[in-house]
Amino acid sequence: MLYLIGLGLGDATDITVKGLEIVRRCSRVYLEAYTSMLTVGKGALEEFYGRELLLADRDMVEQEADGILKDADVSDVAFLVVGDPFGATTHSDLVLRAVTAGIEYRVVHNASIMSAVGCCGLQLYNFGETVSIVFWTDTWKPESFYDKIKRNRDMGMHTLCLLDLLAHVCRKIFEPARYMSAAQAAAVTEDTVCVGLARVGAEDQAIRAGTLRELASCDLGGPLHSVIVTGHLHPLEVDMLRLFTSGPSGLQSLRTMDGSTCVS
Amino acid sequence: MLYLIGLGLGDATDITVKGLEIVRRCSRVYLEAYTSMLTVGKGALEEFYGRELLLADRDMVEQEADGILKDADVSDVAFLVVGDPFGATTHSDLVLRAVTAGIEYRVVHNASIMSAVGCCGLQLYNFGETVSIVFWTDTWKPESFYDKIKRNRDMGMHTLCLLDLLAHVCRKIFEPARYMSAAQAAAVTEDTVCVGLARVGAEDQAIRAGTLRELASCDLGGPLHSVIVTGHLHPLEVDMLRLFTSGPSGLQSLRTMDGSTCVS
């Protein structure tokens, strides 16, 4: 059996009891380490789980999947994924390879950034298409996400913008770890109410609501970051966002999309 | 401290290790019991958690919130929610009351149906607005969800349709437990590729992909059910959906939105 197990978003203790029990009895345990990260490293996970973890980078998952699936028809193999195994990144390829090889699989779900962003008070129902915003380089500055945000906003929908992690974790690229911060993504868009979220689910998570301009000048700390560009705001959503503004001036800026100021 | 703790989607062991540790040391533990349900009852949760659970129905949360928050400024109180505390249903009201009363709060995230539906292989990025479809009565047959599904499909987006649970759990209405099944919701829409999901994350979860017509005649068993009306299908999404079709005829029906048949 191949188990795809979500680790959630915070630290080692965010694994579910079900997931932990499976990890402890599998013959091999892989840690997917290229799309996201927890606030703790491999060592802390190994200590808490009581198991050695085999790091699976992108190359291994894409080119050496047979090694991961080896003997999974007669023994149990776990593949650990930060967040949910089918959240921001899906692992359809691995699942399809397993099924083709006659190997059964099971998914142990956990929190994903795709739903955990609801903690800022914006209704998940009211989100449109999610967009990815990558780290701009001198020669690569993709802007297609603008159109999607605009389309969502035209319908009054919120947009979750996931900012990429260009970190050194398991990458065979000798490049300093860097990541796109909420401030950077915010700087490239307009003067609308948005929410910056960093390290959602972790002890030191940071959430800040305000205009994009305000957000661009605030430092939410280390990765991972995401930004929500709001659409139409329900009064209850505004009340919640107020919890994450910085002082009275921040409160002022929270208006509904039609321009009427929300008075508390 | 008020802890809002997600229980995930399956059984008692789907709570996170972090959540379980908090439940075991809180002075009072409430179980929100009106928006969703696990596959096990309150007794099984109490046995596994080793704690007595106080059922919180909608009336209590809305009208007696002060009772839930009592002494939460000087002791720890847990409020357990199936799925994620800010998933399909938010608990903004309770959070705002707590903050107003000077009580700190923390969220322990878990899997939500809003992201766990990714297990069928459809990319969460490509979902538009989520809709709720309620159980129709003789006099109440709301159809507004059609417009939202149509709007999403026009843009090539998938739509997650959450079907309501009209169950007896903690409801002070003497009515037999009934719930809208995937088949019923499917019957009211068209001949498009969709996915019916039941009890996602549970041992006996059922996922079936096919046309709405095919889905309308298949029984996915007990609650909770949801339906995804697909938009534009990526070839990898089609490959994944094929895992959930019923035999060769089911495979035939999986086409991309532009009408071209996907050959496996």
Short mmCIF file of C-alpha atoms in Angstrom, two decimals:
data_model
loop_
_atom_site.label_atom_id
_atom_site.label_comp_id
_atom_site.label_asym_id
_atom_site.label_seq_id
_atom_site.Cartn_x
_atom_site.Cartn_y
_atom_site.Cartn_z
CA MET A 1 0.00 0.00 0.00
CA LEU A 2 1.18 3.50 -0.86
CA TYR A 3 0.10 6.06 1.73
CA LEU A 4 0.09 9.72 0.76
CA ILE A 5 0.06 11.52 4.08
CA GLY A 6 -0.47 15.24 4.64
CA LEU A 7 1.67 16.85 7.34
CA GLY A 8 -0.35 20.03 7.72
CA LEU A 9 1.19 23.45 7.88
CA GLY A 10 2.95 24.04 11.17
CA ASP A 11 5.39 21.73 12.91
CA ALA A 12 5.89 18.02 13.59
CA THR A 13 2.79 17.80 15.80
CA ASP A 14 0.47 18.88 12.98
CA ILE A 15 0.41 15.36 11.57
CA THR A 16 -2.84 13.54 12.33
CA VAL A 17 -2.89 10.67 14.80
CA LYS A 18 -3.92 8.41 11.91
CA GLY A 19 -1.01 9.63 9.81
CA LEU A 20 1.50 9.17 12.62
CA GLU A 21 0.36 5.60 13.28
CA ILE A 22 0.87 4.77 9.60
CA VAL A 23 4.29 6.46 9.43
CA ARG A 24 5.48 4.39 12.39
CA ARG A 25 4.60 1.08 10.76
CA CYS A 26 5.63 1.66 7.14
CA SER A 27 8.73 -0.02 5.79
CA ARG A 28 9.95 3.17 4.07
CA VAL A 29 8.95 6.79 4.64
CA TYR A 30 9.63 9.49 2.02
CA LEU A 31 9.41 13.21 2.67
CA GLU A 32 8.43 15.27 -0.37
CA ALA A 33 10.66 18.29 -0.08
CA TYR A 34 10.32 20.54 -3.06
CA THR A 35 6.98 22.31 -3.04
CA SER A 36 6.57 23.54 0.49
CA MET A 37 8.12 23.47 3.94
CA LEU A 38 7.22 23.26 7.61
CA THR A 39 8.69 25.50 10.28
CA VAL A 40 10.83 22.60 11.43
CA GLY A 41 13.41 20.58 9.52
CA LYS A 42 13.78 16.91 8.62
CA GLY A 43 15.63 16.17 11.85
CA ALA A 44 12.82 17.41 14.06
CA LEU A 45 10.30 15.37 12.08
CA GLU A 46 12.43 12.24 12.34
CA GLU A 47 12.77 12.66 16.08
CA PHE A 48 9.02 13.19 16.61
CA TYR A 49 7.93 10.42 14.26
CA GLY A 50 10.62 8.06 15.48
CA ARG A 51 11.46 7.18 11.89
CA GLU A 52 14.18 7.86 9.38
CA LEU A 53 12.90 9.96 6.49
CA LEU A 54 14.11 9.64 2.90
CA LEU A 55 14.12 13.02 1.17
CA ALA A 56 12.32 12.94 -2.16
CA ASP A 57 13.22 15.86 -4.37
CA ARG A 58 11.49 16.67 -7.63
CA ASP A 59 13.93 14.65 -9.72
CA MET A 60 13.39 11.55 -7.62
CA VAL A 61 9.60 11.79 -7.73
CA GLU A 62 9.53 12.43 -11.46
CA GLN A 63 12.34 10.16 -12.63
CA GLU A 64 12.79 7.54 -9.96
CA ALA A 65 9.19 6.93 -8.96
CA ASP A 66 9.76 3.21 -9.42
CA GLY A 67 12.21 3.32 -6.53
CA ILE A 68 9.63 4.97 -4.29
CA LEU A 69 7.01 2.40 -5.28
CA LYS A 70 9.36 -0.59 -4.96
CA ASP A 71 7.69 -3.45 -3.06
CA ALA A 72 4.71 -1.24 -2.19
CA ASP A 73 2.50 -4.05 -3.45
CA VAL A 74 3.66 -6.29 -0.62
CA SER A 75 4.65 -3.77 2.06
CA ASP A 76 3.59 -0.31 3.21
CA VAL A 77 5.34 2.81 1.93
CA ALA A 78 4.54 6.34 3.13
CA PHE A 79 4.98 9.50 1.08
CA LEU A 80 4.76 12.59 3.29
CA VAL A 81 3.63 15.91 1.87
CA VAL A 82 3.52 19.28 3.62
CA GLY A 83 -0.09 20.47 3.71
CA ASP A 84 -2.51 18.09 2.00
CA PRO A 85 -1.30 15.56 -0.61
CA PHE A 86 -3.78 17.00 -3.11
CA GLY A 87 -3.73 20.61 -2.00
CA ALA A 88 -1.69 23.31 -3.67
CA THR A 89 0.38 20.64 -5.42
CA THR A 90 -1.18 17.36 -6.50
CA HIS A 91 0.67 14.12 -6.65
CA SER A 92 -1.41 12.62 -9.40
CA ASP A 93 1.65 11.34 -11.25
CA LEU A 94 2.76 9.16 -8.38
CA VAL A 95 -0.77 7.88 -7.81
CA LEU A 96 -1.24 6.99 -11.48
CA ARG A 97 2.10 5.17 -11.54
CA ALA A 98 1.10 3.22 -8.45
CA VAL A 99 -2.28 2.23 -9.87
CA THR A 100 -0.67 1.20 -13.17
CA ALA A 101 1.74 -0.99 -11.22
CA GLY A 102 -1.16 -2.62 -9.38
CA ILE A 103 -0.35 -0.91 -6.10
CA GLU A 104 -3.18 0.27 -3.90
CA TYR A 105 -3.00 3.74 -2.40
CA ARG A 106 -4.65 5.71 0.34
CA VAL A 107 -4.68 9.40 1.19
CA VAL A 108 -4.50 10.76 4.73
CA HIS A 109 -5.72 14.34 4.46
CA ASN A 110 -4.55 17.33 6.44
CA ALA A 111 -4.78 21.10 6.42
CA SER A 112 -3.85 22.80 3.15
CA ILE A 113 -3.06 26.45 2.60
CA MET A 114 -5.94 26.32 0.10
CA SER A 115 -8.44 26.09 2.96
CA ALA A 116 -6.44 27.26 5.99
CA VAL A 117 -6.44 30.81 4.59
CA GLY A 118 -10.03 30.92 5.82
CA CYS A 119 -8.55 31.79 9.23
CA CYS A 120 -8.32 35.43 8.15
CA GLY A 121 -12.11 35.55 8.10
CA LEU A 122 -12.72 35.61 4.36
CA GLN A 123 -15.29 33.01 3.31
CA LEU A 124 -13.75 30.20 1.27
CA TYR A 125 -16.98 30.02 -0.71
CA ASN A 126 -16.22 33.44 -2.13
CA PHE A 127 -12.83 32.67 -3.63
CA GLY A 128 -12.42 32.40 -7.36
CA GLU A 129 -9.54 30.79 -9.22
CA THR A 130 -6.28 30.54 -7.26
CA VAL A 131 -3.14 32.00 -8.82
CA SER A 132 0.56 31.36 -8.41
CA ILE A 133 2.95 34.27 -8.46
CA VAL A 134 6.54 33.35 -9.10
CA PHE A 135 9.70 35.16 -8.15
CA TRP A 136 10.56 37.60 -10.89
CA THR A 137 14.01 37.47 -12.39
CA ASP A 138 15.70 40.00 -14.65
CA THR A 139 14.51 38.12 -17.70
CA TRP A 140 11.33 36.40 -16.51
CA LYS A 141 8.46 38.52 -15.25
CA PRO A 142 5.24 36.62 -15.90
CA GLU A 143 2.15 38.77 -15.45
CA SER A 144 -0.65 36.42 -16.45
CA PHE A 145 -1.90 36.27 -12.87
CA TYR A 146 -3.16 39.85 -13.21
CA ASP A 147 -5.88 38.76 -15.61
CA LYS A 148 -7.11 36.06 -13.26
CA ILE A 149 -7.20 38.42 -10.29
CA LYS A 150 -9.07 40.97 -12.37
CA ARG A 151 -11.56 38.37 -13.54
CA ASN A 152 -12.22 37.26 -9.97
CA ARG A 153 -12.57 40.83 -8.75
CA ASP A 154 -14.97 41.69 -11.54
CA MET A 155 -17.24 39.00 -10.12
CA GLY A 156 -16.68 40.13 -6.53
CA MET A 157 -14.56 37.06 -5.72
CA HIS A 158 -11.44 36.92 -3.59
CA THR A 159 -8.20 35.61 -5.10
CA LEU A 160 -5.68 33.53 -3.23
CA CYS A 161 -2.20 34.26 -4.60
CA LEU A 162 0.36 31.67 -3.65
CA LEU A 163 3.89 33.03 -3.66
CA ASP A 164 6.62 30.69 -4.71
CA LEU A 165 9.29 29.31 -2.49
CA LEU A 166 12.61 29.54 -4.24
CA ALA A 167 14.44 27.95 -1.39
CA HIS A 168 17.50 25.78 -1.20
CA VAL A 169 15.69 22.79 0.31
CA CYS A 170 16.83 19.79 -1.64
CA ARG A 171 17.33 21.78 -4.79
CA LYS A 172 20.43 20.95 -6.68
CA ILE A 173 20.86 24.57 -7.59
CA PHE A 174 23.54 26.53 -5.86
CA GLU A 175 21.64 29.66 -5.25
CA PRO A 176 20.95 31.42 -2.00
CA ALA A 177 17.59 30.58 -0.52
CA ARG A 178 15.17 33.27 -1.45
CA TYR A 179 11.48 33.53 -1.54
CA MET A 180 8.93 36.00 -2.72
CA SER A 181 7.55 37.97 0.20
CA ALA A 182 4.02 39.26 0.53
CA ALA A 183 5.43 42.77 0.23
CA GLN A 184 7.00 42.05 -3.15
CA ALA A 185 3.87 40.57 -4.68
CA ALA A 186 1.79 43.37 -3.24
CA ALA A 187 4.03 46.02 -4.77
CA VAL A 188 3.12 44.92 -8.27
CA THR A 189 -0.62 45.39 -7.95
CA GLU A 190 -3.10 48.12 -7.05
CA ASP A 191 -4.59 50.01 -4.13
CA THR A 192 -7.15 47.44 -3.05
CA VAL A 193 -7.89 45.74 0.25
CA CYS A 194 -5.83 42.63 0.61
CA VAL A 195 -4.52 40.23 3.21
CA GLY A 196 -0.95 39.06 3.60
CA LEU A 197 -0.46 35.71 5.31
CA ALA A 198 2.79 34.14 6.40
CA ARG A 199 3.44 30.76 7.98
CA VAL A 200 -0.28 29.97 8.34
CA GLY A 201 -0.83 27.33 11.02
CA ALA A 202 2.56 27.85 12.63
CA GLU A 203 3.15 29.26 16.12
CA ASP A 204 4.45 32.50 14.66
CA GLN A 205 1.96 32.91 11.84
CA ALA A 206 1.44 36.48 10.70
CA ILE A 207 -1.69 37.88 9.08
CA ARG A 208 -2.01 41.50 8.04
CA ALA A 209 -4.97 43.17 6.34
CA GLY A 210 -4.89 46.54 4.62
CA THR A 211 -4.51 48.09 1.23
CA LEU A 212 -1.91 46.57 -1.05
CA ARG A 213 0.11 49.75 -0.55
CA GLU A 214 0.09 49.26 3.22
CA LEU A 215 0.94 45.62 2.83
CA ALA A 216 3.87 46.36 0.57
CA SER A 217 5.61 48.18 3.39
CA CYS A 218 5.11 45.59 6.11
CA ASP A 219 7.45 42.72 6.81
CA LEU A 220 5.71 39.45 7.61
CA GLY A 221 8.95 37.58 8.25
CA GLY A 222 10.07 34.24 6.84
CA PRO A 223 8.31 32.00 4.30
CA LEU A 224 5.82 30.78 3.23
CA HIS A 225 3.79 33.79 2.18
CA SER A 226 0.51 34.20 0.40
CA VAL A 227 -1.65 37.19 -0.45
CA ILE A 228 -5.39 37.41 -0.83
CA VAL A 229 -6.71 40.10 -3.11
CA THR A 230 -10.24 40.64 -1.87
CA GLY A 231 -13.36 40.98 -3.95
CA HIS A 232 -16.69 42.04 -2.49
CA LEU A 233 -16.46 42.08 1.30
CA HIS A 234 -19.31 40.95 3.50
CA PRO A 235 -19.63 43.02 6.72
CA LEU A 236 -18.70 39.97 8.81
CA GLU A 237 -15.58 39.50 6.68
CA VAL A 238 -14.66 43.13 7.29
CA ASP A 239 -15.11 42.64 11.03
CA MET A 240 -12.73 39.71 10.91
CA LEU A 241 -10.16 41.51 8.76
CA ARG A 242 -10.15 44.35 11.30
CA LEU A 243 -8.52 41.91 13.73
CA PHE A 244 -5.51 41.91 11.44
CA THR A 245 -5.09 45.60 10.67
CA SER A 246 -2.35 47.67 12.20
CA GLY A 247 -3.89 50.40 14.33
CA PRO A 248 -6.55 53.02 13.58
CA SER A 249 -5.18 54.00 10.18
CA GLY A 250 -5.42 50.40 9.09
CA LEU A 251 -9.04 50.30 10.16
CA GLN A 252 -9.78 53.33 8.01
CA SER A 253 -8.63 51.63 4.88
CA LEU A 254 -11.01 48.73 5.11
CA ARG A 255 -13.82 49.55 2.78
CA THR A 256 -16.18 47.37 0.86
CA MET A 257 -15.58 47.22 -2.86
CA ASP A 258 -18.32 49.69 -3.72
CA GLY A 259 -16.38 52.33 -1.84
CA SER A 260 -18.57 52.67 1.23
CA THR A 261 -16.50 52.83 4.37
CA CYS A 262 -17.28 50.14 6.91
CA VAL A 263 -17.88 51.82 10.25
CA SER A 264 -17.16 49.69 13.28
CA MET B 1 -7.39 30.85 25.56
CA LEU B 2 -10.08 29.71 23.13
CA TYR B 3 -8.84 26.95 20.83
CA LEU B 4 -10.75 26.28 17.63
CA ILE B 5 -9.64 22.82 16.64
CA GLY B 6 -10.38 21.06 13.36
CA LEU B 7 -11.16 17.35 13.57
CA GLY B 8 -10.63 16.52 9.92
CA LEU B 9 -13.03 14.45 7.90
CA GLY B 10 -12.84 10.80 8.87
CA ASP B 11 -12.89 9.35 12.34
CA ALA B 12 -11.49 10.07 15.81
CA THR B 13 -7.89 9.50 14.70
CA ASP B 14 -8.04 12.29 12.14
CA ILE B 15 -7.41 14.91 14.81
CA THR B 16 -3.84 16.23 14.73
CA VAL B 17 -1.39 15.35 17.48
CA LYS B 18 -1.29 19.06 18.36
CA GLY B 19 -5.08 19.20 18.55
CA LEU B 20 -5.30 16.09 20.71
CA GLU B 21 -2.74 17.41 23.18
CA ILE B 22 -4.75 20.62 23.58
CA VAL B 23 -8.08 18.77 23.94
CA ARG B 24 -6.62 16.69 26.75
CA ARG B 25 -5.57 19.69 28.81
CA CYS B 26 -8.48 22.09 28.29
CA SER B 27 -10.92 22.69 31.12
CA ARG B 28 -13.97 22.38 28.84
CA VAL B 29 -14.28 20.84 25.37
CA TYR B 30 -17.21 21.68 23.09
CA LEU B 31 -18.12 19.74 19.97
CA GLU B 32 -19.77 21.81 17.26
CA ALA B 33 -22.46 19.53 15.97
CA TYR B 34 -24.65 21.22 13.42
CA THR B 35 -22.78 21.78 10.20
CA SER B 36 -21.06 18.50 9.52
CA MET B 37 -20.38 15.07 10.93
CA LEU B 38 -17.70 12.45 11.21
CA THR B 39 -18.23 8.76 10.55
CA VAL B 40 -18.14 8.13 14.29
CA GLY B 41 -20.32 9.55 17.04
CA LYS B 42 -19.67 11.63 20.14
CA GLY B 43 -19.09 8.51 22.26
CA ALA B 44 -16.25 7.27 20.07
CA LEU B 45 -14.62 10.70 20.11
CA GLU B 46 -14.90 10.92 23.90
CA GLU B 47 -13.33 7.51 24.31
CA PHE B 48 -10.42 8.28 21.99
CA TYR B 49 -9.79 11.77 23.33
CA GLY B 50 -10.27 10.67 26.92
CA ARG B 51 -12.47 13.69 27.52
CA GLU B 52 -16.14 14.47 28.01
CA LEU B 53 -17.50 16.53 25.11
CA LEU B 54 -20.19 19.17 25.46
CA LEU B 55 -22.41 19.27 22.39
CA ALA B 56 -22.78 22.76 20.97
CA ASP B 57 -25.75 23.09 18.66
CA ARG B 58 -26.48 26.13 16.55
CA ASP B 59 -28.66 27.77 19.21
CA MET B 60 -25.97 27.45 21.82
CA VAL B 61 -23.25 28.89 19.61
CA GLU B 62 -25.43 31.76 18.45
CA GLN B 63 -27.31 32.57 21.64
CA GLU B 64 -25.23 31.24 24.49
CA ALA B 65 -21.75 32.02 23.24
CA ASP B 66 -20.99 33.68 26.57
CA GLY B 67 -21.36 30.29 28.23
CA ILE B 68 -18.84 28.75 25.84
CA LEU B 69 -16.41 31.60 26.44
CA LYS B 70 -16.87 31.64 30.24
CA ASP B 71 -13.51 31.83 32.03
CA ALA B 72 -11.65 31.36 28.74
CA ASP B 73 -9.56 34.38 29.70
CA VAL B 74 -8.09 32.49 32.65
CA SER B 75 -8.37 28.85 31.49
CA ASP B 76 -8.28 26.93 28.23
CA VAL B 77 -11.47 26.07 26.36
CA ALA B 78 -11.58 23.97 23.18
CA PHE B 79 -14.21 24.23 20.45
CA LEU B 80 -14.03 21.25 18.11
CA VAL B 81 -15.20 21.54 14.53
CA VAL B 82 -15.47 18.77 11.94
CA GLY B 83 -13.14 19.60 9.05
CA ASP B 84 -11.31 22.91 9.49
CA PRO B 85 -12.64 25.63 11.81
CA PHE B 86 -12.64 28.09 8.90
CA GLY B 87 -13.46 25.67 6.09
CA ALA B 88 -16.93 25.21 4.66
CA THR B 89 -18.40 26.96 7.70
CA THR B 90 -16.55 29.76 9.43
CA HIS B 91 -16.81 30.48 13.11
CA SER B 92 -16.11 34.17 12.81
CA ASP B 93 -18.94 35.05 15.21
CA LEU B 94 -17.41 33.11 18.06
CA VAL B 95 -13.93 34.49 17.35
CA LEU B 96 -15.21 38.07 17.26
CA ARG B 97 -17.05 37.59 20.55
CA ALA B 98 -13.92 36.18 22.12
CA VAL B 99 -11.74 39.04 20.94
CA THR B 100 -14.32 41.59 22.13
CA ALA B 101 -14.28 39.92 25.54
CA GLY B 102 -10.49 40.16 25.66
CA ILE B 103 -10.01 36.42 25.18
CA GLU B 104 -7.14 35.20 23.02
CA TYR B 105 -7.83 32.50 20.47
CA ARG B 106 -5.87 30.05 18.38
CA VAL B 107 -6.79 27.89 15.43
CA VAL B 108 -5.56 24.32 14.95
CA HIS B 109 -6.15 23.58 11.30
CA ASN B 110 -7.13 20.29 9.73
CA ALA B 111 -8.40 18.88 6.47
CA SER B 112 -11.47 20.57 5.04
CA ILE B 113 -13.74 19.26 2.32
CA MET B 114 -12.85 22.50 0.52
CA SER B 115 -9.35 21.17 -0.16
CA ALA B 116 -9.71 17.40 0.40
CA VAL B 117 -11.80 17.14 -2.78
CA GLY B 118 -8.48 17.44 -4.57
CA CYS B 119 -8.13 13.68 -3.98
CA CYS B 120 -10.26 13.04 -7.07
CA GLY B 121 -7.46 14.49 -9.17
CA LEU B 122 -9.00 17.80 -10.15
CA GLN B 123 -6.62 20.70 -9.51
CA LEU B 124 -7.79 22.94 -6.68
CA TYR B 125 -6.33 25.90 -8.57
CA ASN B 126 -8.98 25.42 -11.23
CA PHE B 127 -12.03 25.68 -9.02
CA GLY B 128 -14.23 28.74 -9.17
CA GLU B 129 -16.77 29.84 -6.59
CA THR B 130 -18.11 27.06 -4.34
CA VAL B 131 -21.86 26.59 -4.13
CA SER B 132 -24.20 25.10 -1.58
CA ILE B 133 -27.15 23.06 -2.74
CA VAL B 134 -29.86 22.62 -0.15
CA PHE B 135 -32.44 19.89 0.18
CA TRP B 136 -35.46 20.89 -1.82
CA THR B 137 -38.82 20.89 -0.10
CA ASP B 138 -42.28 21.12 -1.68
CA THR B 139 -42.25 24.87 -1.22
CA TRP B 140 -38.56 25.76 -1.32
CA LYS B 141 -36.53 24.95 -4.40
CA PRO B 142 -33.72 27.49 -4.65
CA GLU B 143 -31.97 27.41 -7.99
CA SER B 144 -29.46 30.24 -7.70
CA PHE B 145 -26.57 27.78 -7.68
CA TYR B 146 -27.19 27.10 -11.38
CA ASP B 147 -25.97 30.58 -12.29
CA LYS B 148 -22.77 30.16 -10.34
CA ILE B 149 -22.03 26.77 -11.88
CA LYS B 150 -22.70 28.18 -15.32
CA ARG B 151 -20.44 31.16 -14.66
CA ASN B 152 -17.62 28.89 -13.52
CA ARG B 153 -18.06 26.57 -16.49
CA ASP B 154 -18.06 29.46 -18.93
CA MET B 155 -14.57 30.22 -17.65
CA GLY B 156 -13.50 26.58 -17.73
CA MET B 157 -13.51 26.30 -13.95
CA HIS B 158 -14.69 23.40 -11.81
CA THR B 159 -17.44 23.95 -9.25
CA LEU B 160 -17.56 22.27 -5.88
CA CYS B 161 -21.18 21.81 -4.85
CA LEU B 162 -21.64 21.07 -1.19
CA LEU B 163 -24.86 19.22 -0.44
CA ASP B 164 -26.56 19.99 2.80
CA LEU B 165 -26.89 17.66 5.73
CA LEU B 166 -30.43 17.77 7.00
CA ALA B 167 -29.70 15.38 9.77
CA HIS B 168 -31.09 14.98 13.24
CA VAL B 169 -27.78 15.54 14.98
CA CYS B 170 -28.49 17.95 17.76
CA ARG B 171 -31.32 19.59 15.88
CA LYS B 172 -34.38 20.30 17.87
CA ILE B 173 -36.52 19.40 14.93
CA PHE B 174 -38.33 16.10 15.04
CA GLU B 175 -37.79 15.05 11.52
CA PRO B 176 -36.20 11.90 10.20
CA ALA B 177 -32.56 12.31 9.38
CA ARG B 178 -32.27 12.97 5.71
CA TYR B 179 -29.63 14.39 3.52
CA MET B 180 -29.28 15.34 -0.06
CA SER B 181 -27.47 12.61 -1.97
CA ALA B 182 -25.12 13.14 -4.87
CA ALA B 183 -27.70 11.46 -7.07
CA GLN B 184 -30.40 13.98 -6.18
CA ALA B 185 -28.26 17.02 -6.85
CA ALA B 186 -27.02 15.49 -10.07
CA ALA B 187 -30.54 14.89 -11.30
CA VAL B 188 -31.25 18.59 -11.39
CA THR B 189 -28.43 19.54 -13.74
CA GLU B 190 -27.16 18.63 -17.20
CA ASP B 191 -25.21 16.02 -19.11
CA THR B 192 -21.70 17.13 -18.17
CA VAL B 193 -18.74 15.33 -16.65
CA CYS B 194 -18.92 15.50 -12.90
CA VAL B 195 -17.61 13.80 -9.81
CA GLY B 196 -19.65 12.58 -6.87
CA LEU B 197 -17.82 12.31 -3.57
CA ALA B 198 -19.11 10.80 -0.35
CA ARG B 199 -17.46 10.61 3.06
CA VAL B 200 -14.16 12.01 1.78
CA GLY B 201 -11.32 11.06 4.10
CA ALA B 202 -13.24 8.20 5.73
CA GLU B 203 -12.37 4.51 5.42
CA ASP B 204 -15.37 3.92 3.18
CA GLN B 205 -15.13 7.07 1.07
CA ALA B 206 -16.71 6.78 -2.36
CA ILE B 207 -15.73 8.76 -5.43
CA ARG B 208 -17.43 8.30 -8.78
CA ALA B 209 -16.73 10.18 -12.00
CA GLY B 210 -19.01 10.23 -15.01
CA THR B 211 -21.70 12.30 -16.64
CA LEU B 212 -24.29 13.80 -14.35
CA ARG B 213 -26.77 11.34 -15.83
CA GLU B 214 -24.55 8.40 -14.86
CA LEU B 215 -24.00 9.85 -11.43
CA ALA B 216 -27.71 10.33 -10.85
CA SER B 217 -28.23 6.59 -10.99
CA CYS B 218 -25.41 5.55 -8.71
CA ASP B 219 -25.70 5.24 -4.96
CA LEU B 220 -22.71 6.55 -3.03
CA GLY B 221 -24.13 5.54 0.35
CA GLY B 222 -24.44 7.63 3.49
CA PRO B 223 -23.60 11.31 4.03
CA LEU B 224 -21.81 13.65 3.53
CA HIS B 225 -21.98 14.07 -0.21
CA SER B 226 -20.59 16.64 -2.58
CA VAL B 227 -20.56 16.97 -6.33
CA ILE B 228 -18.00 18.61 -8.56
CA VAL B 229 -19.24 19.94 -11.87
CA THR B 230 -16.11 20.03 -13.99
CA GLY B 231 -14.98 22.81 -16.26
CA HIS B 232 -12.10 22.44 -18.68
CA LEU B 233 -10.28 19.18 -17.99
CA HIS B 234 -6.52 18.88 -18.22
CA PRO B 235 -5.36 15.49 -19.60
CA LEU B 236 -3.80 14.62 -16.23
CA GLU B 237 -7.11 15.40 -14.53
CA VAL B 238 -8.88 13.09 -16.97
CA ASP B 239 -6.36 10.33 -16.21
CA MET B 240 -7.10 10.69 -12.51
CA LEU B 241 -10.88 10.79 -12.98
CA ARG B 242 -10.64 7.54 -14.95
CA LEU B 243 -9.64 5.87 -11.68
CA PHE B 244 -13.13 6.64 -10.44
CA THR B 245 -15.27 5.63 -13.40
CA SER B 246 -17.35 2.47 -13.47
CA GLY B 247 -16.08 0.22 -16.23
CA PRO B 248 -15.49 0.83 -19.92
CA SER B 249 -18.72 2.75 -20.52
CA GLY B 250 -17.70 5.19 -17.81
CA LEU B 251 -14.36 5.71 -19.50
CA GLN B 252 -16.12 6.56 -22.74
CA SER B 253 -17.98 9.43 -21.19
CA LEU B 254 -14.93 11.29 -20.02
CA ARG B 255 -14.34 13.97 -22.59
CA THR B 256 -12.76 17.34 -22.35
CA MET B 257 -15.13 20.27 -22.48
CA ASP B 258 -14.50 21.01 -26.12
CA GLY B 259 -15.95 17.61 -26.96
CA SER B 260 -12.78 15.78 -27.94
CA THR B 261 -12.72 12.31 -26.47
CA CYS B 262 -9.74 11.57 -24.25
CA VAL B 263 -8.20 8.33 -25.39
CA SER B 264 -6.35 6.40 -22.72
#
